[in-house]
GROMACS .gro file of C-alpha atoms in nm:
model
  371
    1UNK     CA    1   0.634   0.334   2.537
    2UNK     CA    2   0.350   0.224   2.253
    3UNK     CA    3   0.572   0.373   1.978
    4UNK     CA    4   0.844   0.136   2.041
    5UNK     CA    5   0.667  -0.173   1.866
    6UNK     CA    6   0.703   0.049   1.543
    7UNK     CA    7   1.057   0.050   1.518
    8UNK     CA    8   1.013  -0.336   1.384
    9UNK     CA    9   1.045  -0.162   1.049
   10UNK     CA   10   1.347   0.006   1.116
   11UNK     CA   11   1.495  -0.325   1.242
   12UNK     CA   12   1.436  -0.488   0.935
   13UNK     CA   13   1.574  -0.204   0.730
   14UNK     CA   14   1.890  -0.194   0.944
   15UNK     CA   15   1.924  -0.571   0.911
   16UNK     CA   16   1.923  -0.528   0.545
   17UNK     CA   17   2.198  -0.271   0.569
   18UNK     CA   18   2.390  -0.532   0.749
   19UNK     CA   19   2.353  -0.769   0.491
   20UNK     CA   20   2.453  -0.555   0.242
   21UNK     CA   21   2.752  -0.458   0.428
   22UNK     CA   22   2.868  -0.839   0.490
   23UNK     CA   23   2.806  -0.939   0.118
   24UNK     CA   24   2.787  -1.290  -0.019
   25UNK     CA   25   2.439  -1.422   0.030
   26UNK     CA   26   2.394  -1.221   0.339
   27UNK     CA   27   2.241  -0.964   0.082
   28UNK     CA   28   1.913  -1.190   0.097
   29UNK     CA   29   1.861  -1.058   0.407
   30UNK     CA   30   1.585  -0.811   0.317
   31UNK     CA   31   1.393  -1.041   0.087
   32UNK     CA   32   1.425  -1.307   0.365
   33UNK     CA   33   1.209  -1.096   0.618
   34UNK     CA   34   0.908  -1.150   0.395
   35UNK     CA   35   0.870  -1.513   0.472
   36UNK     CA   36   0.958  -1.465   0.828
   37UNK     CA   37   0.734  -1.188   0.892
   38UNK     CA   38   0.466  -1.374   0.691
   39UNK     CA   39   0.478  -1.691   0.887
   40UNK     CA   40   0.486  -1.514   1.227
   41UNK     CA   41   0.188  -1.274   1.159
   42UNK     CA   42  -0.034  -1.557   1.009
   43UNK     CA   43  -0.005  -1.741   1.327
   44UNK     CA   44  -0.061  -1.463   1.560
   45UNK     CA   45  -0.408  -1.390   1.678
   46UNK     CA   46  -0.564  -1.021   1.572
   47UNK     CA   47  -0.450  -0.710   1.771
   48UNK     CA   48  -0.769  -0.537   1.821
   49UNK     CA   49  -0.603  -0.267   2.081
   50UNK     CA   50  -0.624   0.097   2.037
   51UNK     CA   51  -0.288   0.278   2.064
   52UNK     CA   52  -0.235   0.508   2.364
   53UNK     CA   53  -0.008   0.739   2.210
   54UNK     CA   54  -0.024   1.116   2.173
   55UNK     CA   55   0.115   1.326   1.861
   56UNK     CA   56   0.454   1.426   1.885
   57UNK     CA   57   0.827   1.345   1.843
   58UNK     CA   58   0.801   0.971   1.983
   59UNK     CA   59   0.499   0.887   1.779
   60UNK     CA   60   0.672   1.066   1.433
   61UNK     CA   61   1.025   0.907   1.486
   62UNK     CA   62   0.968   0.560   1.366
   63UNK     CA   63   0.766   0.683   1.076
   64UNK     CA   64   1.059   0.935   0.980
   65UNK     CA   65   1.334   0.697   1.056
   66UNK     CA   66   1.175   0.414   0.823
   67UNK     CA   67   1.149   0.696   0.546
   68UNK     CA   68   1.488   0.800   0.557
   69UNK     CA   69   1.648   0.457   0.568
   70UNK     CA   70   1.458   0.342   0.264
   71UNK     CA   71   1.687   0.574  -0.001
   72UNK     CA   72   1.987   0.487   0.192
   73UNK     CA   73   1.934   0.138   0.120
   74UNK     CA   74   1.982   0.207  -0.254
   75UNK     CA   75   2.291   0.392  -0.162
   76UNK     CA   76   2.406   0.084   0.061
   77UNK     CA   77   2.334  -0.136  -0.231
   78UNK     CA   78   2.556   0.101  -0.480
   79UNK     CA   79   2.836   0.052  -0.226
   80UNK     CA   80   2.795  -0.325  -0.234
   81UNK     CA   81   2.806  -0.301  -0.615
   82UNK     CA   82   3.167  -0.138  -0.563
   83UNK     CA   83   3.288  -0.372  -0.331
   84UNK     CA   84   3.167  -0.711  -0.529
   85UNK     CA   85   3.300  -0.687  -0.890
   86UNK     CA   86   3.278  -1.068  -0.903
   87UNK     CA   87   2.917  -1.098  -0.749
   88UNK     CA   88   2.694  -1.394  -0.860
   89UNK     CA   89   2.372  -1.382  -1.048
   90UNK     CA   90   2.186  -1.503  -0.734
   91UNK     CA   91   2.363  -1.245  -0.518
   92UNK     CA   92   2.245  -0.975  -0.749
   93UNK     CA   93   1.899  -1.136  -0.752
   94UNK     CA   94   1.882  -1.101  -0.373
   95UNK     CA   95   1.989  -0.743  -0.375
   96UNK     CA   96   1.736  -0.638  -0.615
   97UNK     CA   97   1.462  -0.842  -0.430
   98UNK     CA   98   1.553  -0.666  -0.100
   99UNK     CA   99   1.558  -0.329  -0.242
  100UNK     CA  100   1.206  -0.386  -0.405
  101UNK     CA  101   1.038  -0.551  -0.101
  102UNK     CA  102   1.173  -0.302   0.139
  103UNK     CA  103   1.041  -0.022  -0.098
  104UNK     CA  104   0.710  -0.147  -0.051
  105UNK     CA  105   0.699  -0.201   0.313
  106UNK     CA  106   0.782  -0.013   0.524
  107UNK     CA  107   0.851   0.272   0.279
  108UNK     CA  108   0.494   0.283   0.121
  109UNK     CA  109   0.332   0.296   0.463
  110UNK     CA  110   0.572   0.553   0.620
  111UNK     CA  111   0.568   0.777   0.277
  112UNK     CA  112   0.191   0.744   0.288
  113UNK     CA  113   0.172   0.856   0.636
  114UNK     CA  114   0.379   1.189   0.584
  115UNK     CA  115   0.192   1.296   0.284
  116UNK     CA  116  -0.122   1.255   0.426
  117UNK     CA  117  -0.066   1.472   0.725
  118UNK     CA  118  -0.047   1.877   0.736
  119UNK     CA  119   0.297   2.035   0.698
  120UNK     CA  120   0.477   2.136   0.402
  121UNK     CA  121   0.793   1.938   0.519
  122UNK     CA  122   0.609   1.597   0.601
  123UNK     CA  123   0.456   1.622   0.249
  124UNK     CA  124   0.766   1.707   0.099
  125UNK     CA  125   0.967   1.404   0.233
  126UNK     CA  126   0.687   1.167   0.194
  127UNK     CA  127   0.634   1.273  -0.168
  128UNK     CA  128   1.019   1.262  -0.284
  129UNK     CA  129   1.108   0.946  -0.064
  130UNK     CA  130   0.896   0.787  -0.349
  131UNK     CA  131   1.213   0.779  -0.587
  132UNK     CA  132   1.258   0.438  -0.432
  133UNK     CA  133   0.973   0.310  -0.650
  134UNK     CA  134   0.973   0.557  -0.940
  135UNK     CA  135   0.654   0.746  -0.856
  136UNK     CA  136   0.692   1.087  -0.678
  137UNK     CA  137   0.352   1.198  -0.804
  138UNK     CA  138   0.174   0.884  -0.657
  139UNK     CA  139  -0.011   1.085  -0.375
  140UNK     CA  140  -0.186   1.294  -0.650
  141UNK     CA  141  -0.394   1.024  -0.763
  142UNK     CA  142  -0.422   0.873  -0.412
  143UNK     CA  143  -0.546   1.159  -0.233
  144UNK     CA  144  -0.727   1.331  -0.502
  145UNK     CA  145  -0.872   0.996  -0.679
  146UNK     CA  146  -0.871   0.712  -0.469
  147UNK     CA  147  -0.980   0.880  -0.135
  148UNK     CA  148  -1.260   1.002  -0.332
  149UNK     CA  149  -1.377   0.724  -0.544
  150UNK     CA  150  -1.284   0.457  -0.323
  151UNK     CA  151  -1.500   0.131  -0.395
  152UNK     CA  152  -1.655   0.291  -0.734
  153UNK     CA  153  -1.595   0.217  -1.096
  154UNK     CA  154  -1.428   0.506  -1.099
  155UNK     CA  155  -1.144   0.411  -0.850
  156UNK     CA  156  -0.857   0.243  -1.025
  157UNK     CA  157  -0.720   0.086  -0.687
  158UNK     CA  158  -1.019  -0.121  -0.636
  159UNK     CA  159  -1.007  -0.450  -0.818
  160UNK     CA  160  -1.346  -0.568  -0.971
  161UNK     CA  161  -1.465  -0.901  -0.867
  162UNK     CA  162  -1.299  -1.189  -1.058
  163UNK     CA  163  -0.988  -1.000  -1.151
  164UNK     CA  164  -0.653  -1.163  -1.054
  165UNK     CA  165  -0.342  -1.019  -0.904
  166UNK     CA  166  -0.168  -1.039  -1.226
  167UNK     CA  167  -0.452  -0.875  -1.434
  168UNK     CA  168  -0.492  -0.588  -1.181
  169UNK     CA  169  -0.139  -0.485  -1.108
  170UNK     CA  170  -0.036  -0.364  -1.492
  171UNK     CA  171  -0.360  -0.192  -1.511
  172UNK     CA  172  -0.335  -0.034  -1.192
  173UNK     CA  173  -0.005   0.081  -1.244
  174UNK     CA  174  -0.108   0.263  -1.570
  175UNK     CA  175  -0.431   0.409  -1.437
  176UNK     CA  176  -0.256   0.553  -1.123
  177UNK     CA  177   0.017   0.722  -1.343
  178UNK     CA  178  -0.242   0.858  -1.599
  179UNK     CA  179  -0.482   0.962  -1.323
  180UNK     CA  180  -0.211   1.162  -1.127
  181UNK     CA  181  -0.069   1.355  -1.447
  182UNK     CA  182  -0.421   1.422  -1.580
  183UNK     CA  183  -0.522   1.567  -1.233
  184UNK     CA  184  -0.218   1.772  -1.227
  185UNK     CA  185  -0.299   1.917  -1.575
  186UNK     CA  186  -0.654   1.965  -1.479
  187UNK     CA  187  -0.541   2.177  -1.185
  188UNK     CA  188  -0.301   2.384  -1.381
  189UNK     CA  189  -0.563   2.428  -1.649
  190UNK     CA  190  -0.835   2.558  -1.384
  191UNK     CA  191  -0.555   2.831  -1.279
  192UNK     CA  192  -0.509   2.962  -1.623
  193UNK     CA  193  -0.199   2.791  -1.690
  194UNK     CA  194  -0.085   2.547  -1.969
  195UNK     CA  195  -0.184   2.174  -1.916
  196UNK     CA  196   0.215   2.119  -1.929
  197UNK     CA  197   0.354   2.418  -1.804
  198UNK     CA  198   0.669   2.455  -1.603
  199UNK     CA  199   0.471   2.421  -1.266
  200UNK     CA  200   0.357   2.056  -1.345
  201UNK     CA  201   0.462   1.825  -1.064
  202UNK     CA  202   0.585   1.552  -1.344
  203UNK     CA  203   0.895   1.780  -1.415
  204UNK     CA  204   0.972   1.809  -1.050
  205UNK     CA  205   0.942   1.426  -0.996
  206UNK     CA  206   1.168   1.357  -1.294
  207UNK     CA  207   1.439   1.611  -1.171
  208UNK     CA  208   1.412   1.432  -0.809
  209UNK     CA  209   1.462   1.098  -0.965
  210UNK     CA  210   1.745   1.228  -1.183
  211UNK     CA  211   1.915   1.360  -0.898
  212UNK     CA  212   1.889   1.047  -0.685
  213UNK     CA  213   2.012   0.830  -0.985
  214UNK     CA  214   2.303   1.063  -1.021
  215UNK     CA  215   2.389   0.989  -0.676
  216UNK     CA  216   2.363   0.620  -0.721
  217UNK     CA  217   2.601   0.673  -1.049
  218UNK     CA  218   2.855   0.860  -0.832
  219UNK     CA  219   2.874   0.582  -0.586
  220UNK     CA  220   2.872   0.268  -0.798
  221UNK     CA  221   2.854   0.362  -1.173
  222UNK     CA  222   2.617   0.223  -1.429
  223UNK     CA  223   2.593  -0.126  -1.247
  224UNK     CA  224   2.480   0.037  -0.937
  225UNK     CA  225   2.198   0.252  -1.137
  226UNK     CA  226   2.096  -0.081  -1.327
  227UNK     CA  227   2.050  -0.260  -0.986
  228UNK     CA  228   1.859   0.006  -0.831
  229UNK     CA  229   1.628   0.062  -1.117
  230UNK     CA  230   1.561  -0.329  -1.131
  231UNK     CA  231   1.455  -0.291  -0.761
  232UNK     CA  232   1.265   0.009  -0.819
  233UNK     CA  233   1.068  -0.138  -1.099
  234UNK     CA  234   0.981  -0.458  -0.880
  235UNK     CA  235   0.862  -0.213  -0.609
  236UNK     CA  236   0.648  -0.013  -0.845
  237UNK     CA  237   0.456  -0.314  -0.959
  238UNK     CA  238   0.465  -0.464  -0.623
  239UNK     CA  239   0.314  -0.178  -0.433
  240UNK     CA  240  -0.008  -0.226  -0.628
  241UNK     CA  241  -0.082  -0.546  -0.445
  242UNK     CA  242  -0.182  -0.335  -0.142
  243UNK     CA  243  -0.471  -0.176  -0.294
  244UNK     CA  244  -0.579  -0.535  -0.436
  245UNK     CA  245  -0.605  -0.664  -0.080
  246UNK     CA  246  -0.748  -0.373   0.080
  247UNK     CA  247  -1.035  -0.291  -0.149
  248UNK     CA  248  -1.100  -0.607  -0.364
  249UNK     CA  249  -1.445  -0.641  -0.473
  250UNK     CA  250  -1.611  -0.399  -0.257
  251UNK     CA  251  -1.889  -0.160  -0.407
  252UNK     CA  252  -2.013   0.192  -0.361
  253UNK     CA  253  -2.248   0.408  -0.521
  254UNK     CA  254  -2.073   0.698  -0.686
  255UNK     CA  255  -2.247   0.978  -0.512
  256UNK     CA  256  -2.275   0.765  -0.202
  257UNK     CA  257  -2.089   0.838   0.129
  258UNK     CA  258  -1.779   0.653   0.247
  259UNK     CA  259  -1.804   0.443   0.516
  260UNK     CA  260  -1.591   0.220   0.728
  261UNK     CA  261  -1.726  -0.103   0.534
  262UNK     CA  262  -1.599   0.020   0.212
  263UNK     CA  263  -1.276  -0.113   0.294
  264UNK     CA  264  -1.100  -0.430   0.430
  265UNK     CA  265  -0.902  -0.446   0.725
  266UNK     CA  266  -0.595  -0.674   0.816
  267UNK     CA  267  -0.537  -0.638   1.181
  268UNK     CA  268  -0.260  -0.918   1.266
  269UNK     CA  269   0.015  -0.759   1.474
  270UNK     CA  270   0.297  -0.731   1.232
  271UNK     CA  271   0.068  -0.612   0.937
  272UNK     CA  272  -0.033  -0.324   1.190
  273UNK     CA  273   0.323  -0.247   1.315
  274UNK     CA  274   0.544  -0.268   0.972
  275UNK     CA  275   0.268  -0.120   0.778
  276UNK     CA  276   0.221   0.181   1.025
  277UNK     CA  277  -0.153   0.074   1.052
  278UNK     CA  278  -0.178   0.110   0.665
  279UNK     CA  279  -0.395  -0.223   0.719
  280UNK     CA  280  -0.593  -0.081   1.008
  281UNK     CA  281  -0.787   0.087   0.720
  282UNK     CA  282  -1.129   0.164   0.810
  283UNK     CA  283  -1.078   0.507   1.013
  284UNK     CA  284  -0.821   0.629   0.745
  285UNK     CA  285  -1.067   0.635   0.475
  286UNK     CA  286  -1.342   0.836   0.699
  287UNK     CA  287  -1.086   1.073   0.824
  288UNK     CA  288  -0.762   1.091   0.629
  289UNK     CA  289  -0.580   1.342   0.846
  290UNK     CA  290  -0.591   1.100   1.140
  291UNK     CA  291  -0.231   1.009   1.226
  292UNK     CA  292  -0.141   0.622   1.210
  293UNK     CA  293  -0.162   0.556   1.571
  294UNK     CA  294  -0.511   0.722   1.595
  295UNK     CA  295  -0.667   0.465   1.397
  296UNK     CA  296  -0.893   0.255   1.591
  297UNK     CA  297  -0.939  -0.120   1.484
  298UNK     CA  298  -1.266  -0.204   1.360
  299UNK     CA  299  -1.436  -0.462   1.551
  300UNK     CA  300  -1.760  -0.424   1.394
  301UNK     CA  301  -1.702  -0.547   1.020
  302UNK     CA  302  -1.564  -0.842   0.842
  303UNK     CA  303  -1.176  -0.913   0.927
  304UNK     CA  304  -0.948  -1.025   0.682
  305UNK     CA  305  -0.675  -1.266   0.741
  306UNK     CA  306  -0.295  -1.143   0.744
  307UNK     CA  307  -0.211  -0.919   0.427
  308UNK     CA  308   0.089  -1.158   0.401
  309UNK     CA  309  -0.138  -1.457   0.371
  310UNK     CA  310  -0.354  -1.255   0.129
  311UNK     CA  311  -0.038  -1.162  -0.081
  312UNK     CA  312   0.070  -1.535  -0.112
  313UNK     CA  313  -0.264  -1.677  -0.171
  314UNK     CA  314  -0.333  -1.422  -0.460
  315UNK     CA  315  -0.023  -1.568  -0.657
  316UNK     CA  316  -0.262  -1.871  -0.707
  317UNK     CA  317  -0.584  -1.704  -0.778
  318UNK     CA  318  -0.832  -1.967  -0.759
  319UNK     CA  319  -0.680  -2.007  -0.393
  320UNK     CA  320  -0.739  -1.635  -0.318
  321UNK     CA  321  -1.083  -1.643  -0.466
  322UNK     CA  322  -1.225  -1.976  -0.337
  323UNK     CA  323  -1.082  -1.969   0.012
  324UNK     CA  324  -1.043  -1.581   0.100
  325UNK     CA  325  -1.214  -1.339  -0.089
  326UNK     CA  326  -1.542  -1.513  -0.190
  327UNK     CA  327  -1.649  -1.608   0.161
  328UNK     CA  328  -1.547  -1.264   0.268
  329UNK     CA  329  -1.753  -1.062  -0.011
  330UNK     CA  330  -2.069  -1.306   0.053
  331UNK     CA  331  -2.080  -1.168   0.407
  332UNK     CA  332  -2.027  -0.832   0.301
  333UNK     CA  333  -2.304  -0.862   0.024
  334UNK     CA  334  -2.565  -1.001   0.264
  335UNK     CA  335  -2.459  -0.857   0.594
  336UNK     CA  336  -2.337  -0.510   0.520
  337UNK     CA  337  -2.395  -0.384   0.173
  338UNK     CA  338  -2.717  -0.146   0.107
  339UNK     CA  339  -2.996  -0.267  -0.120
  340UNK     CA  340  -2.820  -0.042  -0.412
  341UNK     CA  341  -2.481  -0.167  -0.334
  342UNK     CA  342  -2.640  -0.534  -0.356
  343UNK     CA  343  -2.760  -0.474  -0.711
  344UNK     CA  344  -2.398  -0.363  -0.808
  345UNK     CA  345  -2.254  -0.657  -0.630
  346UNK     CA  346  -2.473  -0.898  -0.811
  347UNK     CA  347  -2.383  -0.727  -1.159
  348UNK     CA  348  -1.996  -0.774  -1.082
  349UNK     CA  349  -2.079  -1.161  -0.973
  350UNK     CA  350  -2.261  -1.216  -1.310
  351UNK     CA  351  -1.973  -1.077  -1.530
  352UNK     CA  352  -1.710  -1.267  -1.301
  353UNK     CA  353  -1.918  -1.591  -1.338
  354UNK     CA  354  -1.959  -1.600  -0.979
  355UNK     CA  355  -2.278  -1.744  -0.771
  356UNK     CA  356  -2.568  -1.536  -0.683
  357UNK     CA  357  -2.560  -1.554  -0.341
  358UNK     CA  358  -2.765  -1.316  -0.206
  359UNK     CA  359  -3.009  -1.382   0.067
  360UNK     CA  360  -3.348  -1.205   0.018
  361UNK     CA  361  -3.406  -1.205   0.399
  362UNK     CA  362  -3.053  -1.059   0.494
  363UNK     CA  363  -3.140  -0.774   0.751
  364UNK     CA  364  -2.931  -0.481   0.629
  365UNK     CA  365  -3.103  -0.222   0.846
  366UNK     CA  366  -2.877  -0.213   1.142
  367UNK     CA  367  -2.553  -0.050   1.183
  368UNK     CA  368  -2.385  -0.187   0.890
  369UNK     CA  369  -2.532   0.134   0.697
  370UNK     CA  370  -2.356   0.379   0.927
  371UNK     CA  371  -2.006   0.535   0.904
   0.00000   0.00000   0.00000
């Protein structure tokens, strides 16, 4: 029965389908779920309960459903374009923002869950569902790069201290794309093949994207493709905000082990449900093959507020820095960081123009240095 709660994601998607079918300003239904979920999630207390679910069909179904419903929304939007030749600019904006938002949540968490698991079919679906945000090679940089280099200077998904959401986003899109393509080319070269030979994943990603765009064109022509591409571009940049909130400012020695303290967690109920536990983050980085419902909320380390609160506050950088992330990082530096990590953190603070808030008497000899 615990799996029922995870159908919240599919429910939001289905409501958006209805909005597209009704037309008019009902097409704003998808993006309207963002402030609604944000308000509710921000006032609810943290959910620290572990899930009592077993691996199998019941646990997998909401993930598969959310993943398949996401590209279907683009087809529904294409049909809306056909039915609404006289749609207003405001209605087009509603469709584009709804597509963009629902391509971020729940698709990023659900596809992430699939491509992290064992099994060719899971990985195939998780990989190519990412046509919804123009990035069917995303998991290369994520699995081979981010999961190895998290919280170090080599990790493009970890924002250095002092970085705004706006400055981070464009750089993260570029760095993740370059890292994915370079990693794939390096792998081919290691096999004695050409770096851009026919087996390169980029070609498969482009083919998948072309097929998807052709389907949308067949339904709604160039206007449908333009609307879809606008939603995909919005989603592609919006996605990076997840990494911004879940890794901001944390530091780790490049040769050091990855511990639970090297990520932030957001444990409000709706953050966990609609994100398929992607915000219940600590266990995932110490065991990336663990299923979403096997991740145990981290009661020991510093918890962040709702991921929605983090997103809206980051739109105003002084609010994010002064009210949310600086207090959290000050605690992290003094309560959880190793002596070596404190030196890295001090240097980042200096470069960002932040205070030197390190307490020489802080006791870091306890469980903070364990995984």
